[in-house]
Structure formats: C-alpha cells, structure tokens
Amino acid sequence: EVQLVESGGGLVQPGGSLRLSCAASGFTFSSYWMSWVRQAPGKGLEWVANIKQDGSEKYYVDSVKGRFTISRDNAKNSLYLQMNSLRAEDTAVYYCAREGSTMIVVPPGGYYYYMDVWGKGTTVTVSS
Amino acid sequence: EIVMTQSPATLSVSPGERATLSCRASQSVSSNLAWYQQKPGQAPRLLIYGASTRATGIPARFSGSGSGTEFTLTISSLQSEDFAVYYCQQYNNWPPKMYTFGQGTKLEIK
C-alpha cells in the first residue's frame, strides 16, 4: 500500500524550532519529487516547499524562505521539514505529498504535475 | 506570482443535481491545473490533473474542463459523499517548480 506518514508536530513557542518527518512506503521514494503543504485552522491549502528526487533542487513559498529547510533521505525513504524562527502564522496541519507526473504527448510536450498521494498530516501549533 | 481565484465560495446544491465550480488564474497556466477534494478531518484527494484527466479511481461523474485562465469542475448527479471542499491548484513551469492553490469552494447540501 502506498503510504505517507507524518510525525514531529507539536506545540512550540514563537521563535522556536521543530523538525517534521514523513515516512514513505509502498513506492519507490527516490523516483519522486516530494512536497510539504500546510493548512491553517479553518483555512485553505498552502504549498510550502518541494524537493527534487536527488535533493538537488528545492523551492519554497516566499513566506518561509530563510526559515524552513526541506530535505530528504532516500536510503530511509524519508522527507523532512526543518522549521526555524516559527511564528504564530505557521500554525497549521502540515501534509507530506508525493508529486506525481504524466507526460504530455501532444506538442509542446512536457509533463503535468500534481499531488497524488497525501499523508494524514501532523499539527504544528506556535503559541506562547 | 499567479493567483488562483475560485467561485463561488459556497455552493448549495441538492443531491442528484449538477454542480459547477469555477477557477480562474491571474495569468495563463495552460492546462497545468489540478482539482482536489477535501472532507473534514481528512487529507485532500486528487480528482483531476491536466485540467481534464481524472485521477485513478475517480468516478466518471467528475469532469474538468478549461485551459489558459478559466477552468471548471463539474460534478454531475451529486452523491452524498461529494459534499466537501474543492480546491484548484496550478503548477508553475519550473524553474522554480512551485504550486498555488485556490481558496476553495465549499459544496454543501441544499
């Protein structure tokens, strides 16, 4: 069974740090881009960061640049999100998601990308 | 930055009827558009990618259309399990490889 399981969430004070983990199983983890997506209480979805299969490319939403670091360990089938200088507005459920892709066969070609497997999420609360 | 705007914010429809949800991009995203369904307390589920291709296991009553800046998700003959929040999402041709979600449409029972 294809599965993603997040862990590491909790209550942290503003300015503090937290490291989230995502354990993947049931698929070849090293073959996929992976993303973190978050959802603040009662709000919509916000893409946070992603990382290429070999870790050579990483991208972040502007609001977390310089504070969050995404990484992965393909030997352990694991994805991570190191979160520093946390703020109240970082309070959210954090989801790990696999980025699937499908080749576009008509010109100009390329790929469609989407998030086809999601974990159940881990809750991060930033509060004093 | 591409902004995705969904309408309406809430849609009230009776079971068995058709629901039409809209998503607009602030600039062309070609067909790089996906739709997700999220029920309370659950993770999102992929419904549609490439603007119109149903994901694996998604019932045929879900269909997507559009390209460029205007997109539509249509659910024909609503079932009780379809009442949820729906999000559109675009992905940016990298670099950088980034995603943007719409704010969501809540589909509720009329």
Short mmCIF file of C-alpha atoms in Angstrom, two decimals:
data_model
loop_
_atom_site.label_atom_id
_atom_site.label_comp_id
_atom_site.label_asym_id
_atom_site.label_seq_id
_atom_site.Cartn_x
_atom_site.Cartn_y
_atom_site.Cartn_z
CA GLU A 1 0.00 0.00 0.00
CA VAL A 2 1.28 3.43 -0.96
CA GLN A 3 1.51 5.46 2.22
CA LEU A 4 2.92 8.65 3.70
CA VAL A 5 3.04 9.13 7.47
CA GLU A 6 3.98 12.46 9.00
CA SER A 7 5.32 12.98 12.50
CA GLY A 8 7.06 15.59 14.61
CA GLY A 9 4.31 18.13 15.10
CA GLY A 10 3.56 19.73 18.44
CA LEU A 11 3.33 22.91 20.45
CA VAL A 12 6.25 25.32 20.15
CA GLN A 13 6.83 28.87 21.32
CA PRO A 14 7.25 31.72 18.83
CA GLY A 15 10.84 31.83 17.65
CA GLY A 16 11.30 28.15 18.31
CA SER A 17 12.16 25.26 16.01
CA LEU A 18 10.58 21.99 15.01
CA ARG A 19 11.52 19.21 12.60
CA LEU A 20 8.80 17.34 10.76
CA SER A 21 9.33 13.92 9.24
CA CYS A 22 7.42 11.98 6.60
CA ALA A 23 7.93 8.24 6.19
CA ALA A 24 7.12 6.86 2.76
CA SER A 25 6.27 3.26 1.91
CA GLY A 26 4.78 1.23 -0.90
CA PHE A 27 6.52 3.08 -3.75
CA THR A 28 10.00 3.98 -4.97
CA PHE A 29 10.52 7.12 -2.92
CA SER A 30 13.70 8.14 -4.73
CA SER A 31 11.80 8.44 -8.03
CA TYR A 32 9.52 11.30 -6.98
CA TRP A 33 9.57 14.96 -6.21
CA MET A 34 8.04 15.49 -2.76
CA SER A 35 6.20 18.44 -1.26
CA TRP A 36 5.03 19.86 2.05
CA VAL A 37 1.60 21.52 2.07
CA ARG A 38 0.01 23.19 5.08
CA GLN A 39 -3.46 24.21 6.17
CA ALA A 40 -4.06 26.76 8.89
CA PRO A 41 -7.10 26.18 11.11
CA GLY A 42 -10.28 26.79 9.11
CA LYS A 43 -8.29 27.96 6.08
CA GLY A 44 -7.32 26.66 2.67
CA LEU A 45 -4.31 24.75 1.42
CA GLU A 46 -0.91 26.40 1.00
CA TRP A 47 2.03 24.76 -0.75
CA VAL A 48 5.14 25.24 1.41
CA ALA A 49 8.14 23.60 -0.25
CA ASN A 50 9.28 20.81 -2.53
CA ILE A 51 12.41 18.86 -3.33
CA LYS A 52 13.67 17.01 -6.37
CA GLN A 53 14.34 13.29 -6.38
CA ASP A 54 18.07 13.66 -5.63
CA GLY A 55 17.71 16.74 -3.45
CA SER A 56 19.49 18.97 -5.97
CA GLU A 57 16.55 21.38 -6.37
CA LYS A 58 14.44 22.85 -3.59
CA TYR A 59 11.77 25.53 -3.77
CA TYR A 60 9.87 27.41 -1.11
CA VAL A 61 6.88 29.71 -0.79
CA ASP A 62 8.09 33.23 -0.04
CA SER A 63 6.66 33.28 3.50
CA VAL A 64 9.01 30.52 4.70
CA LYS A 65 12.17 31.27 2.73
CA GLY A 66 15.16 31.53 5.01
CA ARG A 67 13.29 29.90 7.91
CA PHE A 68 12.30 26.45 6.65
CA THR A 69 14.53 23.83 5.04
CA ILE A 70 13.26 20.81 3.16
CA SER A 71 15.44 17.72 2.87
CA ARG A 72 15.20 14.02 2.18
CA ASP A 73 17.00 10.75 2.86
CA ASN A 74 16.30 8.32 0.06
CA ALA A 75 18.04 5.48 1.91
CA LYS A 76 15.49 5.90 4.70
CA ASN A 77 12.52 6.72 2.43
CA SER A 78 12.02 9.87 4.44
CA LEU A 79 11.21 13.52 3.86
CA TYR A 80 11.91 16.27 6.37
CA LEU A 81 10.97 19.88 7.06
CA GLN A 82 13.18 21.81 9.46
CA MET A 83 11.24 24.82 10.70
CA ASN A 84 13.10 27.61 12.49
CA SER A 85 12.06 31.05 13.75
CA LEU A 86 8.48 29.85 13.96
CA ARG A 87 5.66 32.36 14.02
CA ALA A 88 2.04 32.18 15.08
CA GLU A 89 1.03 32.23 11.41
CA ASP A 90 2.91 28.96 10.86
CA THR A 91 0.27 27.20 12.97
CA ALA A 92 -1.26 24.59 10.68
CA VAL A 93 -1.66 20.96 9.78
CA TYR A 94 1.36 20.03 7.67
CA TYR A 95 0.87 17.44 4.96
CA CYS A 96 3.52 15.50 3.11
CA ALA A 97 2.58 14.84 -0.53
CA ARG A 98 4.03 12.90 -3.43
CA GLU A 99 4.29 14.75 -6.72
CA GLY A 100 3.06 12.53 -9.50
CA SER A 101 3.64 13.32 -13.15
CA THR A 102 2.21 12.41 -16.54
CA MET A 103 3.90 13.03 -19.87
CA ILE A 104 2.06 15.37 -22.23
CA VAL A 105 2.04 13.58 -25.57
CA VAL A 106 0.88 16.49 -27.72
CA PRO A 107 3.17 19.41 -28.62
CA PRO A 108 4.78 21.22 -26.96
CA GLY A 109 5.12 18.23 -24.66
CA GLY A 110 6.37 18.37 -21.10
CA TYR A 111 4.67 16.94 -18.04
CA TYR A 112 1.61 17.53 -15.92
CA TYR A 113 2.48 17.61 -12.21
CA TYR A 114 0.09 17.08 -9.33
CA MET A 115 -0.01 15.73 -5.77
CA ASP A 116 -1.37 12.22 -5.97
CA VAL A 117 -0.55 10.75 -2.56
CA TRP A 118 -1.02 12.58 0.73
CA GLY A 119 -0.31 11.76 4.34
CA LYS A 120 -2.84 12.38 7.10
CA GLY A 121 -0.92 15.38 8.38
CA THR A 122 0.78 16.49 11.58
CA THR A 123 -0.31 19.51 13.60
CA VAL A 124 2.04 22.35 14.43
CA THR A 125 0.92 24.96 16.94
CA VAL A 126 3.03 28.05 17.54
CA SER A 127 1.93 29.77 20.70
CA SER A 128 3.28 31.11 23.96
CA GLU B 1 3.04 35.19 -8.72
CA ILE B 2 -0.02 33.51 -10.21
CA VAL B 3 -3.18 33.93 -8.15
CA MET B 4 -5.94 31.34 -8.35
CA THR B 5 -9.49 32.54 -7.62
CA GLN B 6 -12.33 30.09 -7.07
CA SER B 7 -16.03 30.85 -7.25
CA PRO B 8 -18.39 30.69 -5.60
CA ALA B 9 -17.02 30.42 -2.08
CA THR B 10 -20.00 28.25 -1.13
CA LEU B 11 -22.31 26.36 -3.44
CA SER B 12 -25.59 24.83 -2.26
CA VAL B 13 -26.88 22.01 -4.45
CA SER B 14 -29.39 19.21 -3.93
CA PRO B 15 -28.35 15.55 -4.20
CA GLY B 16 -28.83 14.27 -7.72
CA GLU B 17 -28.30 17.69 -9.28
CA ARG B 18 -25.29 19.04 -11.15
CA ALA B 19 -22.63 21.24 -9.53
CA THR B 20 -20.35 23.57 -11.46
CA LEU B 21 -17.30 25.04 -9.73
CA SER B 22 -15.08 27.68 -11.29
CA CYS B 23 -11.40 28.51 -11.00
CA ARG B 24 -9.66 31.46 -12.62
CA ALA B 25 -5.92 32.08 -12.94
CA SER B 26 -4.45 35.58 -12.92
CA GLN B 27 -2.40 34.61 -15.99
CA SER B 28 -2.33 31.64 -18.31
CA VAL B 29 -1.37 28.33 -16.73
CA SER B 30 -2.04 26.38 -19.94
CA SER B 31 -3.51 23.07 -18.75
CA ASN B 32 -1.32 22.83 -15.66
CA LEU B 33 -4.35 22.68 -13.40
CA ALA B 34 -5.46 20.09 -10.86
CA TRP B 35 -8.55 19.73 -8.68
CA TYR B 36 -8.68 18.24 -5.17
CA GLN B 37 -11.49 17.23 -2.84
CA GLN B 38 -11.15 17.57 0.93
CA LYS B 39 -13.57 16.31 3.53
CA PRO B 40 -13.49 17.48 7.17
CA GLY B 41 -10.59 15.99 9.10
CA GLN B 42 -9.13 14.33 6.02
CA ALA B 43 -6.25 14.97 3.68
CA PRO B 44 -7.01 16.29 0.20
CA ARG B 45 -7.65 13.78 -2.58
CA LEU B 46 -6.60 14.30 -6.18
CA LEU B 47 -9.56 14.33 -8.57
CA ILE B 48 -8.37 15.87 -11.85
CA TYR B 49 -4.99 16.76 -13.36
CA GLY B 50 -4.02 18.33 -16.67
CA ALA B 51 -7.29 20.29 -16.36
CA SER B 52 -9.41 17.39 -17.63
CA THR B 53 -7.89 13.97 -16.83
CA ARG B 54 -9.48 12.06 -13.98
CA ALA B 55 -7.09 10.56 -11.46
CA THR B 56 -7.09 6.84 -10.80
CA GLY B 57 -10.30 5.63 -9.21
CA ILE B 58 -12.22 8.87 -9.59
CA PRO B 59 -15.84 8.34 -10.72
CA ALA B 60 -16.91 9.50 -14.16
CA ARG B 61 -19.38 11.98 -12.66
CA PHE B 62 -16.38 14.24 -12.00
CA SER B 63 -15.16 16.13 -15.05
CA GLY B 64 -12.79 19.02 -15.61
CA SER B 65 -12.52 21.47 -18.47
CA GLY B 66 -10.78 24.65 -19.50
CA SER B 67 -7.34 25.93 -20.35
CA GLY B 68 -5.41 29.15 -20.06
CA THR B 69 -7.10 31.14 -17.30
CA GLU B 70 -10.61 29.68 -16.96
CA PHE B 71 -11.34 26.24 -15.57
CA THR B 72 -14.42 24.34 -14.47
CA LEU B 73 -15.02 21.28 -12.31
CA THR B 74 -18.39 19.68 -12.95
CA ILE B 75 -19.96 17.04 -10.77
CA SER B 76 -22.99 15.51 -12.43
CA SER B 77 -25.67 13.94 -10.26
CA LEU B 78 -24.28 14.77 -6.82
CA GLN B 79 -23.94 11.93 -4.35
CA SER B 80 -23.95 12.39 -0.57
CA GLU B 81 -20.22 11.71 -0.39
CA ASP B 82 -19.46 14.56 -2.80
CA PHE B 83 -20.28 17.31 -0.33
CA ALA B 84 -16.87 18.66 0.61
CA VAL B 85 -14.44 21.48 -0.12
CA TYR B 86 -12.85 21.59 -3.55
CA TYR B 87 -9.54 23.25 -4.41
CA CYS B 88 -7.96 24.05 -7.73
CA GLN B 89 -4.17 24.15 -8.00
CA GLN B 90 -1.80 25.34 -10.67
CA TYR B 91 1.82 24.44 -11.03
CA ASN B 92 4.45 26.74 -12.41
CA ASN B 93 6.69 25.59 -15.23
CA TRP B 94 9.98 25.48 -13.45
CA PRO B 95 12.32 26.88 -12.50
CA PRO B 96 11.09 27.47 -9.91
CA LYS B 97 8.79 24.48 -9.63
CA MET B 98 6.02 25.84 -7.44
CA TYR B 99 2.33 25.36 -6.82
CA THR B 100 -0.54 27.69 -5.97
CA PHE B 101 -3.94 26.68 -4.63
CA GLY B 102 -7.23 28.49 -4.95
CA GLN B 103 -9.01 29.43 -1.74
CA GLY B 104 -11.54 26.61 -2.12
CA THR B 105 -15.25 26.16 -2.81
CA LYS B 106 -17.41 24.54 -0.16
CA LEU B 107 -20.07 22.35 -1.74
CA GLU B 108 -22.94 21.96 0.68
CA ILE B 109 -26.27 20.17 0.67
CA LYS B 110 -29.23 22.34 -0.26
#
